[in-house]
């Protein structure tokens, strides 16, 4: 009988300083978010064809680097996923029984090493026992967050992993149990500030955090042996009603010869802030600084259509403050 998504689960856990080895005390028991799904899953060994003189067919095969990819999509429901691209947060600040965790690109606190994850995919097979695939040495290359009017706050994560052994078939299915606190954020929980001013009639906003991490291979092993990351890229876009020339002025100001218009700050307290707030005791607030507008487009210049500004931007730094009732990172 054919199997559906009701017969499968996926979960992840934090690895330590050695690629493919779980951190001390860690377990593979976490959900990426609500309504999580594996959009695609692929494993390759980079086969090489070896040809031979005096014949037109392949003579032999040789095998190169083992590498897998997994594309995850889910609804934002907890802050822990940000640790995959920004590293482990410092110890939380406690107040009134709640805890504030700060994920930041500040060089003083963010690790320069890539933080890897381990994933387990469990499958209720029709025969031969359950199937468990363990994907080790996983790096989240990029994490995207999108909030649009009328919808949930959608997220996607692109995972590359460098180690996978033969699947096991013994044991019982054990779906993820963490985190214990989950909430489905929607567009109604979002609020956007840009250049220190709230963006009114905002239709959608997106952020993409790419740590540009890569797997490292070495002689004497088909699997990856380490992971490293390059420059953190923080980009995004939003769409809002065109009501004044503020954003256009900021874009044109970037062309000043003295560089005074390099970013949209201009003395504003907040260059960019996207907040997802359930209550005073549960929220995720994303703040960006050093922000420049890439381009500004206008849409809806048609009879009786609403006119919108479409902005894309790039930021230098990011800070994510998450308030939760958990005393430890999940």
CSV table of C-alpha atoms in Angstrom, one decimal:
chain,number,residue,atom,x,y,z
A,1,UNK,CA,0.0,0.0,0.0
A,2,UNK,CA,1.3,3.5,-0.9
A,3,UNK,CA,2.6,5.6,2.0
A,4,UNK,CA,1.8,9.3,2.6
A,5,UNK,CA,3.3,12.1,4.7
A,6,UNK,CA,1.3,10.6,7.6
A,7,UNK,CA,3.9,7.8,7.7
A,8,UNK,CA,7.0,10.0,8.0
A,9,UNK,CA,8.6,12.6,10.3
A,10,UNK,CA,11.8,14.6,10.4
A,11,UNK,CA,13.6,16.1,13.3
A,12,UNK,CA,17.0,17.7,14.1
A,13,UNK,CA,19.5,18.2,16.9
A,14,UNK,CA,22.7,20.2,17.5
A,15,UNK,CA,26.1,18.8,16.7
A,16,UNK,CA,29.2,19.8,18.6
A,17,UNK,CA,32.7,20.8,17.4
A,18,UNK,CA,33.2,17.6,15.5
A,19,UNK,CA,31.2,17.2,12.2
A,20,UNK,CA,28.8,14.4,12.4
A,21,UNK,CA,28.9,14.0,16.3
A,22,UNK,CA,26.1,15.3,18.4
A,23,UNK,CA,27.0,18.0,21.0
A,24,UNK,CA,27.3,16.7,24.6
A,25,UNK,CA,23.8,16.2,26.1
A,26,UNK,CA,22.1,17.0,22.7
A,27,UNK,CA,19.4,14.8,21.2
A,28,UNK,CA,17.8,14.7,17.7
A,29,UNK,CA,14.3,15.6,18.9
A,30,UNK,CA,13.5,19.1,17.5
A,31,UNK,CA,10.9,20.3,15.0
A,32,UNK,CA,11.8,23.0,12.5
A,33,UNK,CA,8.4,24.5,13.0
A,34,UNK,CA,4.7,23.9,12.6
A,35,UNK,CA,3.4,22.4,9.4
A,36,UNK,CA,7.0,21.3,8.6
A,37,UNK,CA,7.7,19.4,5.4
A,38,UNK,CA,10.7,18.2,3.4
A,39,UNK,CA,10.2,19.9,0.0
A,40,UNK,CA,13.0,17.9,-1.5
A,41,UNK,CA,15.6,15.3,-0.3
A,42,UNK,CA,18.5,14.2,-2.4
A,43,UNK,CA,21.8,12.2,-1.9
A,44,UNK,CA,24.6,11.9,-4.4
A,45,UNK,CA,28.0,10.4,-4.6
A,46,UNK,CA,29.2,12.4,-7.6
A,47,UNK,CA,29.8,9.4,-9.8
A,48,UNK,CA,32.5,9.7,-12.5
A,49,UNK,CA,32.3,7.7,-15.8
A,50,UNK,CA,35.6,6.2,-16.9
A,51,UNK,CA,35.9,5.6,-20.6
A,52,UNK,CA,38.3,3.3,-22.5
A,53,UNK,CA,40.1,3.4,-25.8
A,54,UNK,CA,38.8,1.1,-28.5
A,55,UNK,CA,35.2,1.1,-27.2
A,56,UNK,CA,32.1,3.4,-27.2
A,57,UNK,CA,30.7,2.3,-23.9
A,58,UNK,CA,31.6,3.2,-20.3
A,59,UNK,CA,34.3,1.0,-18.9
A,60,UNK,CA,34.1,1.6,-15.2
A,61,UNK,CA,32.6,3.9,-12.5
A,62,UNK,CA,34.4,5.8,-9.8
A,63,UNK,CA,32.8,7.7,-6.9
A,64,UNK,CA,33.6,11.0,-5.4
A,65,UNK,CA,32.2,13.2,-2.7
A,66,UNK,CA,29.1,12.1,-0.7
A,67,UNK,CA,26.7,15.1,-0.5
A,68,UNK,CA,23.1,15.4,0.3
A,69,UNK,CA,20.6,18.2,0.3
A,70,UNK,CA,17.3,18.8,2.0
A,71,UNK,CA,14.9,21.7,1.5
A,72,UNK,CA,12.7,22.4,4.5
A,73,UNK,CA,9.6,24.6,4.7
A,74,UNK,CA,7.5,25.3,7.8
A,75,UNK,CA,5.5,27.9,9.7
A,76,UNK,CA,7.5,30.1,12.1
A,77,UNK,CA,6.5,28.9,15.6
A,78,UNK,CA,9.6,29.2,17.7
A,79,UNK,CA,13.0,31.1,17.7
A,80,UNK,CA,15.4,28.1,17.9
A,81,UNK,CA,15.7,27.7,14.2
A,82,UNK,CA,17.7,31.0,14.0
A,83,UNK,CA,20.6,29.2,15.8
A,84,UNK,CA,21.2,27.3,12.6
A,85,UNK,CA,22.5,30.4,10.8
A,86,UNK,CA,23.6,32.7,13.7
A,87,UNK,CA,25.0,30.1,16.1
A,88,UNK,CA,24.2,29.4,19.7
A,89,UNK,CA,23.0,32.5,21.6
A,90,UNK,CA,24.6,33.7,24.8
A,91,UNK,CA,23.0,32.9,28.1
A,92,UNK,CA,19.5,34.3,28.3
A,93,UNK,CA,18.4,37.3,30.4
A,94,UNK,CA,15.8,36.3,32.9
A,95,UNK,CA,12.9,38.5,33.9
A,96,UNK,CA,9.7,37.6,35.7
A,97,UNK,CA,9.9,33.9,34.8
A,98,UNK,CA,10.6,34.6,31.2
A,99,UNK,CA,13.9,34.5,29.2
A,100,UNK,CA,15.2,36.7,26.4
A,101,UNK,CA,17.6,35.1,24.0
A,102,UNK,CA,19.6,37.2,21.5
A,103,UNK,CA,20.9,35.8,18.3
A,104,UNK,CA,23.2,38.4,16.8
A,105,UNK,CA,25.8,38.9,14.0
A,106,UNK,CA,27.9,41.0,16.5
A,107,UNK,CA,31.5,39.7,16.1
A,108,UNK,CA,31.8,39.9,19.9
A,109,UNK,CA,29.2,37.2,20.4
A,110,UNK,CA,28.6,35.3,17.1
A,111,UNK,CA,30.8,32.3,16.6
A,112,UNK,CA,33.0,32.3,13.5
A,113,UNK,CA,32.5,28.6,13.1
A,114,UNK,CA,29.6,27.0,11.3
A,115,UNK,CA,27.1,25.3,13.6
A,116,UNK,CA,26.0,22.0,12.2
A,117,UNK,CA,22.9,19.9,12.8
A,118,UNK,CA,22.0,16.2,12.6
A,119,UNK,CA,18.7,15.1,11.1
A,120,UNK,CA,16.7,11.9,11.4
A,121,UNK,CA,14.0,11.0,8.9
A,122,UNK,CA,11.7,8.2,10.1
A,123,UNK,CA,9.6,6.3,7.7
A,124,UNK,CA,6.9,3.7,8.4
A,125,UNK,CA,7.7,1.2,5.6
A,126,UNK,CA,5.2,-1.4,4.4
A,127,UNK,CA,7.6,-4.3,5.0
A,128,UNK,CA,11.1,-5.0,6.4
A,129,UNK,CA,10.7,-2.8,9.5
A,130,UNK,CA,10.7,1.0,9.9
A,131,UNK,CA,13.4,3.0,8.0
A,132,UNK,CA,15.5,5.5,9.8
A,133,UNK,CA,17.9,7.8,7.8
A,134,UNK,CA,20.4,9.8,9.8
A,135,UNK,CA,21.7,12.8,7.9
A,136,UNK,CA,24.9,14.0,9.6
A,137,UNK,CA,27.0,17.1,9.2
A,138,UNK,CA,24.2,19.3,8.1
A,139,UNK,CA,24.6,23.1,7.5
A,140,UNK,CA,21.8,25.5,6.8
A,141,UNK,CA,23.0,27.6,4.0
A,142,UNK,CA,20.2,30.0,4.1
A,143,UNK,CA,17.0,30.7,6.1
A,144,UNK,CA,14.2,32.7,4.6
A,145,UNK,CA,11.2,34.2,6.4
A,146,UNK,CA,8.2,35.7,4.7
A,147,UNK,CA,5.0,37.3,6.0
A,148,UNK,CA,2.2,38.3,3.7
A,149,UNK,CA,-1.3,39.6,4.3
A,150,UNK,CA,-3.8,36.8,4.8
A,151,UNK,CA,-1.2,34.1,5.4
A,152,UNK,CA,1.1,32.4,7.9
A,153,UNK,CA,4.7,33.4,8.5
A,154,UNK,CA,6.4,31.0,6.1
A,155,UNK,CA,10.0,29.9,6.5
A,156,UNK,CA,12.3,27.8,4.3
A,157,UNK,CA,15.7,26.4,5.1
A,158,UNK,CA,18.2,24.9,2.6
A,159,UNK,CA,20.3,22.2,4.3
A,160,UNK,CA,23.4,20.5,2.9
A,161,UNK,CA,24.8,17.5,4.6
A,162,UNK,CA,28.0,15.5,4.1
A,163,UNK,CA,27.6,12.2,5.9
A,164,UNK,CA,25.0,9.4,5.7
A,165,UNK,CA,25.5,5.8,6.5
A,166,UNK,CA,23.2,2.9,5.5
A,167,UNK,CA,19.7,3.3,7.0
A,168,UNK,CA,18.7,1.3,10.0
A,169,UNK,CA,15.4,-0.7,10.2
A,170,UNK,CA,15.3,-1.5,13.9
A,171,UNK,CA,13.5,0.5,16.6
A,172,UNK,CA,10.2,2.2,16.9
A,173,UNK,CA,9.1,5.5,15.3
A,174,UNK,CA,9.8,8.5,17.6
A,175,UNK,CA,8.6,11.8,16.3
A,176,UNK,CA,10.1,15.1,17.5
A,177,UNK,CA,9.2,16.2,21.0
A,178,UNK,CA,10.7,19.7,21.1
A,179,UNK,CA,10.1,22.5,21.4
A,180,UNK,CA,7.5,22.4,24.1
A,181,UNK,CA,6.3,25.9,23.3
A,182,UNK,CA,5.0,26.5,19.8
A,183,UNK,CA,2.7,29.2,18.3
A,184,UNK,CA,1.7,29.7,14.7
A,185,UNK,CA,2.7,33.2,13.8
A,186,UNK,CA,0.6,34.9,11.1
A,187,UNK,CA,0.6,38.2,9.2
A,188,UNK,CA,-1.6,39.7,12.0
A,189,UNK,CA,1.3,39.2,14.5
A,190,UNK,CA,3.8,41.1,12.3
A,191,UNK,CA,4.8,44.8,12.4
A,192,UNK,CA,7.5,46.4,10.2
A,193,UNK,CA,9.5,49.6,10.9
A,194,UNK,CA,11.9,51.0,8.3
A,195,UNK,CA,14.1,54.0,8.8
A,196,UNK,CA,12.6,54.5,12.2
A,197,UNK,CA,9.1,54.8,10.9
A,198,UNK,CA,6.3,52.2,10.9
A,199,UNK,CA,5.6,51.0,7.3
A,200,UNK,CA,1.8,51.5,7.0
A,201,UNK,CA,-0.4,49.3,4.8
A,202,UNK,CA,2.5,46.9,4.4
A,203,UNK,CA,1.4,43.9,2.2
A,204,UNK,CA,4.4,41.6,2.7
A,205,UNK,CA,7.9,41.5,4.1
A,206,UNK,CA,10.7,38.9,3.7
A,207,UNK,CA,14.1,38.4,5.1
A,208,UNK,CA,16.8,36.0,3.9
A,209,UNK,CA,19.8,35.1,6.1
A,210,UNK,CA,22.5,33.3,4.2
A,211,UNK,CA,25.7,32.3,6.1
A,212,UNK,CA,27.3,30.9,2.9
A,213,UNK,CA,28.6,27.8,4.7
A,214,UNK,CA,30.3,25.0,2.9
A,215,UNK,CA,31.4,21.5,3.6
A,216,UNK,CA,35.1,20.6,3.5
A,217,UNK,CA,36.4,17.4,2.1
A,218,UNK,CA,39.8,15.8,2.4
A,219,UNK,CA,41.8,12.9,1.0
A,220,UNK,CA,41.0,9.4,2.3
A,221,UNK,CA,37.3,10.0,2.8
A,222,UNK,CA,34.2,10.2,0.6
A,223,UNK,CA,32.3,12.0,3.3
A,224,UNK,CA,32.8,15.6,4.5
A,225,UNK,CA,35.2,16.2,7.4
A,226,UNK,CA,34.4,19.8,8.5
A,227,UNK,CA,32.2,22.8,7.7
A,228,UNK,CA,33.0,26.5,7.5
A,229,UNK,CA,31.1,29.7,6.7
A,230,UNK,CA,31.9,32.7,4.7
A,231,UNK,CA,30.4,36.3,4.8
A,232,UNK,CA,26.9,36.6,6.2
A,233,UNK,CA,24.5,38.0,3.6
A,234,UNK,CA,21.3,39.6,4.9
A,235,UNK,CA,18.8,40.6,2.3
A,236,UNK,CA,15.1,41.1,1.9
A,237,UNK,CA,12.1,42.9,0.5
A,238,UNK,CA,8.8,44.5,1.4
A,239,UNK,CA,5.7,45.9,-0.4
A,240,UNK,CA,3.7,48.8,1.0
A,241,UNK,CA,1.3,51.5,-0.2
A,242,UNK,CA,3.0,54.5,-1.9
A,243,UNK,CA,2.0,57.4,0.3
A,244,UNK,CA,5.0,59.8,0.2
A,245,UNK,CA,8.6,60.2,-1.2
A,246,UNK,CA,10.5,59.2,2.0
A,247,UNK,CA,11.9,55.9,0.6
A,248,UNK,CA,12.7,57.4,-2.8
A,249,UNK,CA,14.6,60.2,-1.1
A,250,UNK,CA,16.7,57.6,0.9
A,251,UNK,CA,17.5,55.7,-2.3
A,252,UNK,CA,18.7,58.8,-4.1
A,253,UNK,CA,20.6,59.9,-1.0
A,254,UNK,CA,22.8,56.8,-1.4
A,255,UNK,CA,24.3,58.4,-4.5
A,256,UNK,CA,25.9,61.4,-2.6
A,257,UNK,CA,29.6,61.7,-3.2
A,258,UNK,CA,30.5,62.1,0.5
A,259,UNK,CA,28.9,58.8,1.4
A,260,UNK,CA,26.5,60.3,4.0
A,261,UNK,CA,23.6,58.5,2.5
A,262,UNK,CA,25.2,55.0,2.5
A,263,UNK,CA,22.5,53.6,4.7
A,264,UNK,CA,18.9,54.5,5.6
A,265,UNK,CA,19.7,55.2,9.3
A,266,UNK,CA,20.0,59.0,9.1
A,267,UNK,CA,19.9,59.2,12.9
A,268,UNK,CA,16.8,57.0,13.2
A,269,UNK,CA,16.7,54.8,16.3
A,270,UNK,CA,15.8,51.7,14.2
A,271,UNK,CA,16.7,51.2,10.6
A,272,UNK,CA,14.6,48.0,10.2
A,273,UNK,CA,12.6,46.1,12.7
A,274,UNK,CA,10.2,43.2,11.9
A,275,UNK,CA,8.3,42.0,15.0
A,276,UNK,CA,6.3,38.8,15.5
A,277,UNK,CA,4.4,39.2,18.8
A,278,UNK,CA,2.0,36.8,20.4
A,279,UNK,CA,2.1,38.4,23.8
A,280,UNK,CA,4.4,40.3,26.2
A,281,UNK,CA,5.9,36.9,27.2
A,282,UNK,CA,6.3,35.3,23.8
A,283,UNK,CA,7.7,37.2,20.8
A,284,UNK,CA,10.4,37.3,18.1
A,285,UNK,CA,11.8,40.7,17.1
A,286,UNK,CA,14.3,41.0,14.2
A,287,UNK,CA,16.3,44.2,14.1
A,288,UNK,CA,18.7,45.2,11.3
A,289,UNK,CA,21.3,48.0,11.0
A,290,UNK,CA,23.6,49.3,8.3
A,291,UNK,CA,20.8,48.9,5.8
A,292,UNK,CA,20.8,50.1,2.1
A,293,UNK,CA,18.0,50.1,-0.4
A,294,UNK,CA,18.9,48.0,-3.5
A,295,UNK,CA,16.0,49.2,-5.7
A,296,UNK,CA,12.6,50.7,-5.5
A,297,UNK,CA,9.8,49.7,-7.9
A,298,UNK,CA,6.3,51.0,-8.3
A,299,UNK,CA,3.4,48.7,-9.2
A,300,UNK,CA,-0.3,49.3,-9.8
A,301,UNK,CA,0.0,52.4,-12.0
A,302,UNK,CA,-3.3,51.4,-13.7
A,303,UNK,CA,-6.8,52.8,-13.5
A,304,UNK,CA,-8.5,52.2,-10.1
A,305,UNK,CA,-5.7,49.9,-8.9
A,306,UNK,CA,-3.8,50.4,-5.5
A,307,UNK,CA,-0.3,51.8,-6.0
A,308,UNK,CA,2.5,50.0,-4.1
A,309,UNK,CA,6.2,50.5,-3.6
A,310,UNK,CA,8.3,47.4,-3.9
A,311,UNK,CA,11.6,47.7,-2.0
A,312,UNK,CA,14.6,45.3,-1.9
A,313,UNK,CA,17.4,45.9,0.6
A,314,UNK,CA,20.7,44.6,2.0
A,315,UNK,CA,21.8,44.9,5.7
A,316,UNK,CA,25.1,44.7,7.4
A,317,UNK,CA,24.1,43.4,10.8
A,318,UNK,CA,21.2,41.5,12.4
A,319,UNK,CA,20.0,40.9,15.9
A,320,UNK,CA,17.0,38.7,16.9
A,321,UNK,CA,15.6,39.0,20.4
A,322,UNK,CA,13.3,36.1,21.4
A,323,UNK,CA,11.2,36.1,24.6
A,324,UNK,CA,10.1,32.6,25.7
A,325,UNK,CA,9.4,30.7,28.9
A,326,UNK,CA,12.3,28.2,28.3
A,327,UNK,CA,15.3,28.5,30.5
A,328,UNK,CA,17.5,26.7,28.0
A,329,UNK,CA,17.9,26.8,24.2
A,330,UNK,CA,15.9,24.0,22.6
